[in-house]
Amino acid sequence: YGEERSARRVAAAIVDARADKRIETTDGLAAIVESVIPRHSGRHPATKVFQGLRIAVNDELGELEAGLKMAVNCLKPGGRLAVISFHSLEDRLVKRFMRDHSAHELDRPEWPAPRPNPNWHFERKLPKSVAPGAAETKANPRSRSARLRVAVRRDKSNAHD
């Protein structure tokens, strides 16, 4: 989940370290990761590893998906669904959800004609995600990876008109 390219090397280093002694602190785990992935930028090499662990332990992607599905039934027509994601995996999930639930019709190459989309619940209000501007990232560096996507719940009574 952390999208770490050296994940296999990190996992092997963790297994090797655990053979010697128990890893009892986050600093200990971070040191193991840093021994495998040298520091190149200002970000600590263990950042993605800890992010991946957090996402897995908290089932963050599953919770996000469940929340998006619940929004379909919770929002009244005209209600806005605004989602801010901070990770590419989250953003990809939100992007696909909004795409799949805002398409009037479904079309596949093997179908003779497009079909009505039974999951057409939203109208997208923005063609793409909105990223923070330079002023925002300067004032709030943690916002640098944020992406905002917005859709409006449509009235099902005018389906496929």
Coordinates of N, CA and C in Angstrom, one line a residue:
Y1 N 0.8 -1.2 0.0 CA 0.0 0.0 0.0 C 0.8 1.3 0.0
G2 N 2.0 1.2 0.5 CA 2.9 2.3 0.5 C 3.6 2.6 -0.8
E3 N 3.4 1.7 -1.7 CA 3.9 1.8 -3.1 C 5.4 2.0 -3.0
E4 N 6.1 1.3 -2.1 CA 7.5 1.3 -2.0 C 8.1 0.3 -3.0
R5 N 9.0 0.8 -3.8 CA 9.6 0.0 -4.9 C 10.5 -1.1 -4.3
S6 N 11.1 -0.8 -3.2 CA 12.1 -1.8 -2.5 C 11.4 -2.6 -1.5
A7 N 10.1 -2.8 -1.6 CA 9.3 -3.5 -0.6 C 9.9 -4.9 -0.3
R8 N 10.3 -5.7 -1.3 CA 10.8 -7.0 -1.0 C 12.1 -7.0 -0.2
R9 N 13.0 -6.0 -0.6 CA 14.3 -5.9 0.2 C 14.0 -5.4 1.6
V10 N 13.0 -4.6 1.8 CA 12.7 -4.1 3.1 C 12.1 -5.3 3.9
A11 N 11.2 -6.1 3.3 CA 10.7 -7.2 4.0 C 11.7 -8.2 4.4
A12 N 12.7 -8.5 3.5 CA 13.8 -9.4 3.8 C 14.6 -8.9 4.9
A13 N 14.9 -7.6 5.0 CA 15.7 -7.0 6.0 C 15.0 -7.1 7.4
I14 N 13.7 -6.9 7.3 CA 12.9 -7.1 8.6 C 12.9 -8.5 9.1
V15 N 12.8 -9.5 8.2 CA 12.8 -10.9 8.6 C 14.2 -11.2 9.2
D16 N 15.3 -10.7 8.5 CA 16.6 -10.9 9.0 C 16.8 -10.3 10.4
A17 N 16.4 -9.1 10.6 CA 16.5 -8.4 11.8 C 15.8 -9.1 13.0
R18 N 14.6 -9.6 12.6 CA 13.8 -10.3 13.6 C 14.4 -11.6 14.1
A19 N 15.2 -12.2 13.2 CA 15.9 -13.4 13.5 C 16.9 -13.2 14.7
D20 N 17.5 -12.0 14.7 CA 18.5 -11.6 15.7 C 17.8 -11.2 17.0
K21 N 16.8 -10.3 16.9 CA 16.1 -9.8 18.1 C 14.8 -9.2 17.6
R22 N 13.9 -9.0 18.6 CA 12.6 -8.5 18.4 C 12.6 -7.0 18.1
I23 N 11.8 -6.5 17.1 CA 11.7 -5.1 16.8 C 10.7 -4.5 17.7
E24 N 11.1 -3.7 18.6 CA 10.2 -3.2 19.7 C 9.7 -1.7 19.5
T25 N 10.4 -1.0 18.6 CA 10.1 0.4 18.5 C 9.9 0.8 17.0
T26 N 9.2 1.9 16.8 CA 9.1 2.4 15.4 C 10.5 2.9 15.0
D27 N 11.3 3.5 15.9 CA 12.7 3.9 15.5 C 13.5 2.7 15.1
G28 N 13.3 1.6 15.7 CA 14.0 0.4 15.3 C 13.6 -0.1 13.9
L29 N 12.3 -0.1 13.6 CA 11.9 -0.4 12.3 C 12.4 0.6 11.3
A30 N 12.3 1.9 11.6 CA 12.8 2.9 10.7 C 14.2 2.7 10.4
A31 N 15.0 2.3 11.3 CA 16.5 2.1 11.1 C 16.7 1.0 10.2
I32 N 15.9 -0.1 10.3 CA 16.0 -1.2 9.4 C 15.7 -0.8 8.0
V33 N 14.7 -0.1 7.8 CA 14.3 0.4 6.5 C 15.4 1.3 5.9
E34 N 15.9 2.2 6.7 CA 17.0 3.1 6.3 C 18.2 2.4 5.9
S35 N 18.5 1.2 6.5 CA 19.7 0.4 6.1 C 19.5 -0.2 4.7
V36 N 18.3 -0.3 4.3 CA 18.1 -0.9 2.9 C 17.8 0.2 1.9
I37 N 17.2 1.2 2.3 CA 16.8 2.3 1.3 C 17.6 3.6 1.8
P38 N 18.6 4.0 1.1 CA 19.3 5.2 1.5 C 18.4 6.4 1.4
R39 N 18.7 7.4 2.2 CA 18.0 8.7 2.1 C 18.5 9.5 0.9
H40 N 17.5 9.9 0.0 CA 17.9 10.7 -1.1 C 17.3 12.1 -1.0
S41 N 16.1 12.1 -0.6 CA 15.4 13.4 -0.6 C 15.2 13.8 0.9
G42 N 14.4 14.9 1.1 CA 14.2 15.3 2.5 C 13.3 14.4 3.3
R43 N 12.6 13.5 2.6 CA 11.7 12.6 3.2 C 12.4 11.3 3.7
H44 N 12.0 10.9 4.9 CA 12.7 9.7 5.5 C 12.3 8.4 4.6
P45 N 13.2 7.5 4.4 CA 12.9 6.3 3.5 C 11.8 5.5 4.1
A46 N 11.6 5.5 5.4 CA 10.6 4.7 6.0 C 9.1 5.2 5.9
T47 N 9.0 6.5 5.4 CA 7.7 7.1 5.3 C 6.7 6.2 4.6
K48 N 7.1 5.8 3.4 CA 6.1 4.9 2.6 C 5.8 3.6 3.3
V49 N 6.8 3.1 3.9 CA 6.6 1.8 4.6 C 5.6 2.0 5.8
F50 N 5.7 3.0 6.6 CA 4.8 3.2 7.6 C 3.4 3.6 7.1
Q51 N 3.4 4.3 6.0 CA 2.1 4.6 5.4 C 1.4 3.4 4.9
G52 N 2.1 2.5 4.3 CA 1.6 1.2 3.8 C 1.0 0.4 5.0
L53 N 1.8 0.3 6.1 CA 1.3 -0.4 7.3 C 0.1 0.2 7.8
R54 N 0.0 1.5 7.9 CA -1.2 2.2 8.4 C -2.4 1.9 7.6
I55 N -2.2 2.0 6.2 CA -3.3 1.7 5.3 C -3.9 0.3 5.5
A56 N -2.9 -0.6 5.6 CA -3.3 -2.0 5.7 C -4.0 -2.3 7.1
V57 N -3.4 -1.9 8.2 CA -3.9 -2.1 9.5 C -5.3 -1.5 9.7
N58 N -5.5 -0.3 9.2 CA -6.8 0.4 9.4 C -7.8 0.1 8.3
D59 N -7.4 -0.7 7.3 CA -8.2 -1.0 6.2 C -8.8 0.3 5.6
E60 N -7.9 1.2 5.4 CA -8.3 2.6 4.9 C -9.0 2.6 3.6
L61 N -8.5 1.7 2.6 CA -9.1 1.7 1.3 C -10.5 1.0 1.4
G62 N -10.6 0.0 2.2 CA -11.9 -0.6 2.4 C -12.9 0.3 3.0
E63 N -12.5 1.1 4.0 CA -13.3 2.1 4.6 C -13.7 3.2 3.7
L64 N -12.8 3.6 2.9 CA -13.1 4.7 1.9 C -14.1 4.2 0.9
E65 N -13.9 3.0 0.4 CA -14.9 2.4 -0.6 C -16.3 2.3 0.1
A66 N -16.3 1.8 1.3 CA -17.6 1.7 2.0 C -18.3 3.0 2.2
G67 N -17.5 4.0 2.5 CA -18.1 5.4 2.7 C -18.6 6.0 1.4
L68 N -17.9 5.7 0.3 CA -18.4 6.2 -1.0 C -19.7 5.5 -1.4
K69 N -19.8 4.2 -1.1 CA -21.0 3.5 -1.4 C -22.2 4.0 -0.6
M70 N -21.9 4.3 0.7 CA -22.9 4.8 1.6 C -23.4 6.2 1.2
A71 N -22.5 7.0 0.6 CA -22.9 8.3 0.1 C -24.0 8.3 -0.9
V72 N -24.0 7.3 -1.7 CA -25.1 7.2 -2.7 C -26.4 7.2 -2.1
N73 N -26.6 6.5 -1.0 CA -27.9 6.5 -0.3 C -28.1 7.6 0.7
C74 N -27.1 8.2 1.2 CA -27.2 9.3 2.2 C -27.5 10.6 1.6
L75 N -27.0 10.9 0.4 CA -27.2 12.2 -0.2 C -28.5 12.3 -0.9
K76 N -29.2 13.5 -0.7 CA -30.4 13.8 -1.4 C -30.0 14.3 -2.7
P77 N -30.9 14.3 -3.7 CA -30.6 14.9 -5.0 C -30.2 16.4 -4.8
G78 N -29.1 16.7 -5.4 CA -28.5 18.0 -5.3 C -27.4 18.1 -4.2
G79 N -27.3 17.0 -3.4 CA -26.3 17.0 -2.4 C -24.9 16.8 -3.0
R80 N -23.9 17.4 -2.4 CA -22.6 17.3 -3.0 C -21.7 16.3 -2.2
L81 N -21.0 15.5 -3.0 CA -20.0 14.6 -2.5 C -18.7 15.2 -2.8
A82 N -17.9 15.6 -1.8 CA -16.6 16.2 -1.9 C -15.6 15.3 -1.2
V83 N -14.6 14.8 -1.9 CA -13.7 13.9 -1.3 C -12.3 14.4 -1.5
I84 N -11.5 14.5 -0.4 CA -10.1 14.9 -0.5 C -9.3 13.7 -0.2
S85 N -8.5 13.3 -1.1 CA -7.6 12.1 -0.9 C -6.2 12.6 -0.8
F86 N -5.3 11.9 -0.1 CA -4.0 12.3 0.2 C -3.0 11.2 -0.3
H87 N -3.4 10.2 -1.0 CA -2.6 9.2 -1.5 C -3.1 8.7 -2.8
S88 N -2.2 8.3 -3.7 CA -2.5 7.9 -5.1 C -3.5 6.8 -5.1
L89 N -3.4 5.8 -4.2 CA -4.3 4.7 -4.2 C -5.7 5.1 -3.8
E90 N -5.8 6.0 -2.8 CA -7.1 6.6 -2.4 C -7.7 7.4 -3.6
D91 N -6.9 8.2 -4.2 CA -7.4 9.0 -5.3 C -7.9 8.2 -6.5
R92 N -7.1 7.1 -6.8 CA -7.5 6.2 -7.9 C -8.9 5.6 -7.6
L93 N -9.1 5.2 -6.3 CA -10.4 4.6 -5.9 C -11.5 5.6 -6.1
V94 N -11.3 6.8 -5.6 CA -12.3 7.9 -5.7 C -12.6 8.2 -7.2
K95 N -11.5 8.3 -7.9 CA -11.7 8.7 -9.4 C -12.5 7.6 -10.1
R96 N -12.2 6.3 -9.8 CA -13.0 5.3 -10.5 C -14.5 5.2 -10.0
F97 N -14.7 5.5 -8.7 CA -16.0 5.5 -8.2 C -16.8 6.6 -8.9
M98 N -16.2 7.8 -8.9 CA -17.0 8.9 -9.5 C -17.2 8.7 -11.0
R99 N -16.2 8.1 -11.7 CA -16.4 7.8 -13.1 C -17.5 6.8 -13.3
D100 N -17.4 5.7 -12.6 CA -18.4 4.7 -12.7 C -19.8 5.1 -12.3
H101 N -20.0 6.0 -11.4 CA -21.3 6.4 -10.9 C -21.7 7.8 -11.6
S102 N -21.0 8.3 -12.5 CA -21.4 9.5 -13.2 C -21.6 9.3 -14.7
A103 N -21.4 8.1 -15.2 CA -21.6 7.8 -16.6 C -23.0 7.5 -16.9
H104 N -23.6 8.1 -17.8 CA -25.0 7.9 -18.2 C -25.2 6.5 -18.8
E105 N -24.2 6.1 -19.6 CA -24.3 4.8 -20.3 C -23.0 4.1 -20.1
L106 N -23.1 2.8 -20.2 CA -21.9 1.9 -20.2 C -21.7 1.4 -21.6
D107 N -20.4 1.3 -22.0 CA -20.1 0.8 -23.3 C -18.9 -0.1 -23.3
R108 N -19.0 -1.2 -23.9 CA -17.8 -2.1 -24.1 C -17.7 -2.4 -25.5
P109 N -16.5 -2.7 -26.0 CA -16.2 -3.0 -27.4 C -17.0 -4.2 -27.9
E110 N -17.3 -5.2 -27.0 CA -18.0 -6.4 -27.4 C -19.5 -6.2 -27.4
W111 N -20.0 -5.1 -26.9 CA -21.5 -4.9 -27.0 C -21.9 -4.2 -28.3
P112 N -23.0 -4.6 -28.8 CA -23.5 -4.0 -30.0 C -23.9 -2.5 -29.9
A113 N -24.3 -2.1 -28.7 CA -24.7 -0.7 -28.4 C -24.5 -0.4 -26.9
P114 N -24.3 0.9 -26.6 CA -24.2 1.2 -25.2 C -25.4 0.9 -24.4
R115 N -25.3 0.6 -23.1 CA -26.4 0.3 -22.2 C -26.5 1.3 -21.1
P116 N -27.8 1.5 -20.6 CA -28.0 2.4 -19.5 C -27.2 1.9 -18.3
N117 N -26.6 2.9 -17.6 CA -25.8 2.6 -16.4 C -26.7 2.5 -15.2
P118 N -26.9 1.4 -14.5 CA -27.8 1.3 -13.4 C -27.2 2.0 -12.1
N119 N -25.9 2.3 -12.2 CA -25.2 3.0 -11.1 C -25.0 4.5 -11.4
W120 N -25.8 5.1 -12.3 CA -25.7 6.5 -12.6 C -26.3 7.3 -11.5
H121 N -25.5 7.8 -10.6 CA -26.1 8.5 -9.4 C -25.6 9.9 -9.3
F122 N -24.5 10.2 -10.0 CA -23.9 11.5 -9.8 C -23.6 12.2 -11.1
E123 N -23.4 13.5 -11.0 CA -22.9 14.4 -12.1 C -21.6 14.9 -11.5
R124 N -20.5 14.7 -12.3 CA -19.2 15.3 -11.8 C -19.3 16.8 -12.0
K125 N -18.8 17.5 -11.1 CA -18.8 19.0 -11.1 C -17.4 19.5 -11.6
L126 N -16.4 18.7 -11.5 CA -15.1 19.1 -12.0 C -14.6 18.0 -12.9
P127 N -14.0 18.4 -14.1 CA -13.5 17.4 -15.0 C -12.3 16.6 -14.5
K128 N -11.5 17.3 -13.6 CA -10.4 16.6 -13.0 C -10.3 16.9 -11.5
S129 N -9.4 16.3 -10.9 CA -9.2 16.7 -9.5 C -8.6 18.1 -9.3
V130 N -8.8 18.6 -8.2 CA -8.2 20.0 -7.9 C -7.0 19.7 -6.9
A131 N -5.9 20.3 -7.3 CA -4.7 20.1 -6.4 C -4.5 21.5 -5.7
P132 N -3.8 21.5 -4.6 CA -3.5 22.7 -3.9 C -2.5 23.6 -4.7
G133 N -2.7 24.9 -4.6 CA -1.8 25.8 -5.3 C -0.5 26.0 -4.5
A134 N 0.4 26.8 -5.1 CA 1.7 27.1 -4.5 C 1.5 27.7 -3.1
A135 N 0.6 28.7 -3.0 CA 0.4 29.4 -1.8 C -0.1 28.4 -0.7
E136 N -1.0 27.5 -1.0 CA -1.5 26.6 -0.1 C -0.4 25.6 0.4
T137 N 0.4 25.1 -0.5 CA 1.4 24.1 -0.1 C 2.5 24.8 0.7
K138 N 2.8 26.1 0.4 CA 3.7 26.8 1.2 C 3.2 27.1 2.6
A139 N 2.0 27.4 2.7 CA 1.4 27.6 4.1 C 1.1 26.3 4.8
N140 N 0.8 25.2 4.0 CA 0.5 24.0 4.6 C 1.2 22.9 3.8
P141 N 2.5 22.6 4.1 CA 3.2 21.6 3.3 C 2.5 20.2 3.2
R142 N 1.8 19.8 4.2 CA 1.1 18.5 4.2 C 0.0 18.4 3.1
S143 N -0.4 19.5 2.6 CA -1.4 19.5 1.6 C -0.9 19.2 0.2
R144 N 0.4 19.1 0.1 CA 1.0 18.9 -1.3 C 0.5 17.7 -2.1
S145 N 0.1 16.7 -1.4 CA -0.4 15.5 -2.1 C -2.0 15.4 -2.1
A146 N -2.6 16.4 -1.6 CA -4.1 16.4 -1.6 C -4.7 16.6 -2.9
R147 N -5.8 15.9 -3.2 CA -6.6 16.0 -4.4 C -8.1 16.0 -4.0
L148 N -8.8 17.0 -4.6 CA -10.2 17.2 -4.3 C -11.0 16.8 -5.5
R149 N -12.0 15.9 -5.3 CA -13.0 15.6 -6.4 C -14.4 15.8 -5.9
V150 N -15.2 16.4 -6.8 CA -16.6 16.7 -6.4 C -17.6 16.2 -7.4
A151 N -18.7 15.7 -6.8 CA -19.8 15.2 -7.7 C -21.1 15.6 -6.9
V152 N -22.2 15.8 -7.7 CA -23.5 16.1 -7.2 C -24.5 15.0 -7.4
R153 N -25.2 14.6 -6.3 CA -26.2 13.5 -6.4 C -27.3 14.0 -7.3
R154 N -27.6 13.1 -8.3 CA -28.6 13.5 -9.3 C -29.9 12.9 -8.8
D155 N -31.0 13.4 -9.4 CA -32.4 13.0 -9.1 C -32.6 11.7 -10.0
K156 N -32.8 10.6 -9.4 CA -33.0 9.3 -10.1 C -34.3 9.3 -10.9
S157 N -35.3 10.2 -10.6 CA -36.6 10.2 -11.3 C -36.4 10.6 -12.8
N158 N -35.3 11.3 -13.1 CA -35.1 11.7 -14.5 C -34.0 10.8 -15.2
A159 N -34.0 9.5 -14.8 CA -33.0 8.6 -15.2 C -33.1 8.4 -16.7
H160 N -31.9 8.4 -17.3 CA -31.7 8.1 -18.8 C -32.7 8.9 -19.7
D161 N -32.7 10.2 -19.4 CA -33.6 11.1 -20.3 C -32.7 11.7 -21.4

